[in-house]
Short mmCIF file of C-alpha atoms in Angstrom, two decimals:
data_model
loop_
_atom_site.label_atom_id
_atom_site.label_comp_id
_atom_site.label_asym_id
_atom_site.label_seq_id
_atom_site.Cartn_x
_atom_site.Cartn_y
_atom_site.Cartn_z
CA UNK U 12 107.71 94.29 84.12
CA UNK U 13 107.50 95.05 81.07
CA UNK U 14 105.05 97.73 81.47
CA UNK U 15 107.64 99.79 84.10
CA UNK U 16 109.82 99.52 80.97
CA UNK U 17 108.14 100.74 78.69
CA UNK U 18 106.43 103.62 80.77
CA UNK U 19 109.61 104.67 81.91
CA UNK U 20 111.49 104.81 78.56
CA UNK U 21 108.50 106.80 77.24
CA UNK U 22 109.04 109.30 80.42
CA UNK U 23 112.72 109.47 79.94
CA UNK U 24 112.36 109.91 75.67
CA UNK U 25 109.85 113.14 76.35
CA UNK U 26 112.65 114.39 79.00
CA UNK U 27 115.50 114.06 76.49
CA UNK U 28 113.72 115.71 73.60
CA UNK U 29 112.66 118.51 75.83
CA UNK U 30 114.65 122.35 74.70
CA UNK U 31 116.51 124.10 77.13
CA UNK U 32 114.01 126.71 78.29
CA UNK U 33 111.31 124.25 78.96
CA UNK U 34 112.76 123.17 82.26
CA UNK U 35 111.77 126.54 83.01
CA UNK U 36 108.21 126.41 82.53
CA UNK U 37 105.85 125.12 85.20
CA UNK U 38 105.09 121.43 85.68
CA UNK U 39 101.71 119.85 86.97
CA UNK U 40 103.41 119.23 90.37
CA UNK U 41 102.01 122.54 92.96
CA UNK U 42 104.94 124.97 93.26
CA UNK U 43 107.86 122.47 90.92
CA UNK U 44 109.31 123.97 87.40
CA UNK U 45 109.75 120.92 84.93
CA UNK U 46 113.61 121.22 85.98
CA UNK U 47 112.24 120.45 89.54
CA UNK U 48 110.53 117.09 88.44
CA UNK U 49 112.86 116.33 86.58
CA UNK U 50 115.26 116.12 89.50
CA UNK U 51 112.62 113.92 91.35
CA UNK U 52 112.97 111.70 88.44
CA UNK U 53 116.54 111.45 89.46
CA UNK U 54 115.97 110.53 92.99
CA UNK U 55 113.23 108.02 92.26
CA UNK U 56 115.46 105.94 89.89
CA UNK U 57 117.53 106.33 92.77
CA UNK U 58 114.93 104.38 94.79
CA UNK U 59 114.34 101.92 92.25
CA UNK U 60 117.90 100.77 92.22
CA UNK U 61 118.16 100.52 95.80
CA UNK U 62 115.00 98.91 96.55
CA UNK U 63 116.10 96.29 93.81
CA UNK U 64 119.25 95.35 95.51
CA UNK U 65 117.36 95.24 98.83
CA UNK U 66 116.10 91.80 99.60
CA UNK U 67 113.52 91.15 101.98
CA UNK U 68 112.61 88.11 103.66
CA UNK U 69 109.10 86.84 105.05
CA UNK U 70 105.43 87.37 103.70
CA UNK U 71 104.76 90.82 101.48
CA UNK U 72 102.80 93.29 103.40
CA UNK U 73 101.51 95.35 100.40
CA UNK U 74 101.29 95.31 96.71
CA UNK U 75 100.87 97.39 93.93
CA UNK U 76 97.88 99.02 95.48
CA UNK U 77 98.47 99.35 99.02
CA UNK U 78 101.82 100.40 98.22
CA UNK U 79 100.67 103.52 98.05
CA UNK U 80 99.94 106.00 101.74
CA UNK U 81 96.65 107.98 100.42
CA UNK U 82 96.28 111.76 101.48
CA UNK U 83 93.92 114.32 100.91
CA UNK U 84 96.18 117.73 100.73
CA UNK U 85 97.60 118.02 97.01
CA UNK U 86 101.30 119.15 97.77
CA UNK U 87 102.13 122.52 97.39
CA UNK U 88 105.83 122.86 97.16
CA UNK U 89 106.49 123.91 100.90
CA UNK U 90 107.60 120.59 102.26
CA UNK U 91 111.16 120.49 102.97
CA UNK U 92 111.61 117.47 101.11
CA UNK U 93 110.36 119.17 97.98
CA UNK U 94 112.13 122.37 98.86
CA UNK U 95 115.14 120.35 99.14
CA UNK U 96 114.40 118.99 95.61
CA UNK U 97 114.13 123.02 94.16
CA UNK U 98 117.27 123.52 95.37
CA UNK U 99 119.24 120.40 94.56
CA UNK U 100 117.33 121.42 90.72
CA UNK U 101 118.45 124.88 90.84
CA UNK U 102 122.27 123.63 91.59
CA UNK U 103 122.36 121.83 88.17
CA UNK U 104 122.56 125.02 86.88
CA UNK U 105 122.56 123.71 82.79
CA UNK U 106 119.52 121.69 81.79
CA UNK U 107 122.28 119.39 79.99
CA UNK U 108 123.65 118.08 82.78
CA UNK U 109 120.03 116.95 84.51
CA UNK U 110 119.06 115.51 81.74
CA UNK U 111 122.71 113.73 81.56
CA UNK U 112 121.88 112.66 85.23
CA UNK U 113 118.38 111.22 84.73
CA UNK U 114 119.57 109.51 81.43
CA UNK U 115 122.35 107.64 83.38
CA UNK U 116 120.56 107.06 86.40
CA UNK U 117 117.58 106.41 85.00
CA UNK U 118 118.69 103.66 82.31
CA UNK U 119 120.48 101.68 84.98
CA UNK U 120 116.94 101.70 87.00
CA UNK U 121 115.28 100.49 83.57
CA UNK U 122 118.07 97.75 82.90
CA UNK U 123 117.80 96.84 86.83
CA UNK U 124 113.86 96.04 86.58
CA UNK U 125 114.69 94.29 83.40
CA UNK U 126 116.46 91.54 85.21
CA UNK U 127 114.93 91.38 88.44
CA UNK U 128 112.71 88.75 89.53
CA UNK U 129 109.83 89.49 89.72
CA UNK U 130 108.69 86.75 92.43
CA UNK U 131 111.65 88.18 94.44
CA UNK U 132 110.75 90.07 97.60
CA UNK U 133 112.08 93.41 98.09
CA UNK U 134 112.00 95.88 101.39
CA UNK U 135 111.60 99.57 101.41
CA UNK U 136 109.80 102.21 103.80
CA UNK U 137 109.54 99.12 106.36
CA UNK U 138 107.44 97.10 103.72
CA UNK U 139 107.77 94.19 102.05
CA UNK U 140 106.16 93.11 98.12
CA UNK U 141 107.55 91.34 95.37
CA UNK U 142 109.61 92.69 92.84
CA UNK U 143 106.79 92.48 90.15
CA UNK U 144 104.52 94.19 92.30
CA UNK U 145 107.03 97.15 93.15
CA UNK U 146 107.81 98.09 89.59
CA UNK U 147 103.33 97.58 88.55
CA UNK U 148 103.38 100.34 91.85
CA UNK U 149 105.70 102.14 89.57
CA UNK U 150 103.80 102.68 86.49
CA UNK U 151 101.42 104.82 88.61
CA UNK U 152 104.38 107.15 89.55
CA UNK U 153 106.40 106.95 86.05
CA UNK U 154 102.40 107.89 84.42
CA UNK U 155 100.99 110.56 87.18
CA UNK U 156 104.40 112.45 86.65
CA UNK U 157 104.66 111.86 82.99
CA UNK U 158 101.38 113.88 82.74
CA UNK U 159 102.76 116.67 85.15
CA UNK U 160 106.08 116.66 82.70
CA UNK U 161 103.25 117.74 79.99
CA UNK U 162 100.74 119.99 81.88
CA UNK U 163 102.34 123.02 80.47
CA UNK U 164 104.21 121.93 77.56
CA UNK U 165 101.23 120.04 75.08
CA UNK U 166 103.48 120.12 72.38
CA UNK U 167 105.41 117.13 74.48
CA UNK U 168 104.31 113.50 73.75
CA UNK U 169 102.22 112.40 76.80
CA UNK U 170 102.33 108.84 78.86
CA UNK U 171 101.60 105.53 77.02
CA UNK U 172 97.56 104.58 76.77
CA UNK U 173 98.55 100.63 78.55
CA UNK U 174 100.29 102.81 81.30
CA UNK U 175 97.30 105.55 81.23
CA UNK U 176 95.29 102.33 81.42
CA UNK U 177 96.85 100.30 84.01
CA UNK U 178 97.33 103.91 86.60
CA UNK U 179 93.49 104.15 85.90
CA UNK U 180 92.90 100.33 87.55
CA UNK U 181 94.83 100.98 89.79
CA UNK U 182 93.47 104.33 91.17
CA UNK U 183 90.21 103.37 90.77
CA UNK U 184 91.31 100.14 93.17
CA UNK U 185 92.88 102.44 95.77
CA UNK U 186 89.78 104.69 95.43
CA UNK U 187 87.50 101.69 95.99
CA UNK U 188 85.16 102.64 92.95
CA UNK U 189 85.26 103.23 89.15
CA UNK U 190 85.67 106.43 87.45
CA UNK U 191 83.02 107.60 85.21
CA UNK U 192 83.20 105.80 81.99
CA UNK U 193 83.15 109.36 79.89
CA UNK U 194 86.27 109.99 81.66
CA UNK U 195 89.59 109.19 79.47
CA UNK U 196 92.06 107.65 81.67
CA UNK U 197 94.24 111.25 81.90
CA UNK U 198 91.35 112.86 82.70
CA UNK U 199 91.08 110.28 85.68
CA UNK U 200 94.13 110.55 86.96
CA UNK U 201 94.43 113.90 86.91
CA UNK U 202 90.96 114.62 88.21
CA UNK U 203 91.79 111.42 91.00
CA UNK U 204 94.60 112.86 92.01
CA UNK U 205 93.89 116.25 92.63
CA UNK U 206 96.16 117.80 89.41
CA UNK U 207 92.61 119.21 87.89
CA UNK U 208 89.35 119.85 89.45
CA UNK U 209 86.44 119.16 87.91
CA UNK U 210 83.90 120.87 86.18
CA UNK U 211 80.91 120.90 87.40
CA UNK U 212 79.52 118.51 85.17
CA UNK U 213 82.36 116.35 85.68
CA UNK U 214 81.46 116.61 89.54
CA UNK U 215 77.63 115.46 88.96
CA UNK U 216 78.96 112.91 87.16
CA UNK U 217 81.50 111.77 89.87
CA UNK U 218 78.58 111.14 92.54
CA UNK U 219 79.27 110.14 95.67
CA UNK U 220 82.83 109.27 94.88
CA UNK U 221 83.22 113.45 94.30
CA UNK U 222 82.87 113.44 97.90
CA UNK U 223 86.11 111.71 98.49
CA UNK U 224 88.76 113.70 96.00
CA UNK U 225 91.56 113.71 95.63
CA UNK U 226 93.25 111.16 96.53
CA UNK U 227 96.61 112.25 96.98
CA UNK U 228 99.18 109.55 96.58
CA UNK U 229 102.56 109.08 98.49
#
């Protein structure tokens, strides 16, 4: 719980600090400006507050691991879900007021996980987990995107290193194998997820679990 917090305050505080004509430059999402993930940010607080309010009875069916559908096509931009999300960006039309949007949005999300309960069982996309393991499925997202936020823009403080840390364990659990140590956790995730390719070295080093990149989470 406290992790989501602090992940997602750390998101939110590079987001408000950001100047006008960053939202502009390209993010580490294929074929999204910063302005564009910055709108998903809107949406997925969004989720988070209507997942919270959405109780589920009966056993949980996933957790902070299996949470997560794995793919193997890095997005590009083209699906009409994200092209929706360029769009609904581009109708903003001031950077002011998206960052006005994700700052109200968003801190109701943050207050929302802080008092959940997390043994409570929550239901979204036809699943069922507890409320602890929801916003630990979270981190991943708030982390993986807080490192697109700062693909472009390195002047930008990046994710927190016990969020870096924790989306590492967790990728490494969804990809059934650890990273190589030399990797730092960034380089994991990004490398894991299909944001970077790797060099070549990086590749020998990878093995056998090269074979299987990226995993492509959604």
């Amino acid at each position: 719980m406290d992790l989501f917090s602090h992940s997602w305050a750390a998101l939110r505080t590079a987001i408000a600090g950001l100047r006008d004509q960053d939202f502009g430059r390209p993010s580490g999402c294929g074929g999204w400006l910063v302005r564009d993930l910055v709108c998903h940010l809107v949406i997925d607080a969004q989720d988070v507050l209507i997942t919270l309010v959405t109780p589920a009875e009966g056993e949980p069916t996933v957790d902070a691991v299996t949470y997560w559908s794995v793919g193997d096509q890095p997005p590009t931009g083209d699906d009409p879900l994200d092209t929706l999300i360029v769009r609904l960006a581009a109708a903003y039309g001031e950077p002011g007021l998206l960052k006005f949007h994700l700052d109200d949005v968003g801190s109701a999300a943050g207050r929302a996980a802080e008092l959940a309960d997390p043994d409570a069982r929550v239901g979204t996309q036809d699943q069922v987990l507890t409320v602890g393991d929801y916003l630990t499925a979270y981190v991943l997202e708030w982390t993986l995107h807080h490192l697109d936020l700062i693909a472009h823009l390195p002047d930008v403080a990046g994710p927190p290193a016990e969020g870096l840390a924790r989306s590492r364990a967790m990728l490494e659990a969804i990809a059934g194998a650890p990273f190589p140590a030399s990797f730092t956790d960034a380089e994991a995730l990004l490398i894991g997820t299909g944001r970077r390719a790797p060099s070549g070295t990086e590749r020998a080093e990878l093995g056998l679990l090269g074979a299987k990149l990226p995993f492509v989470l959604g």
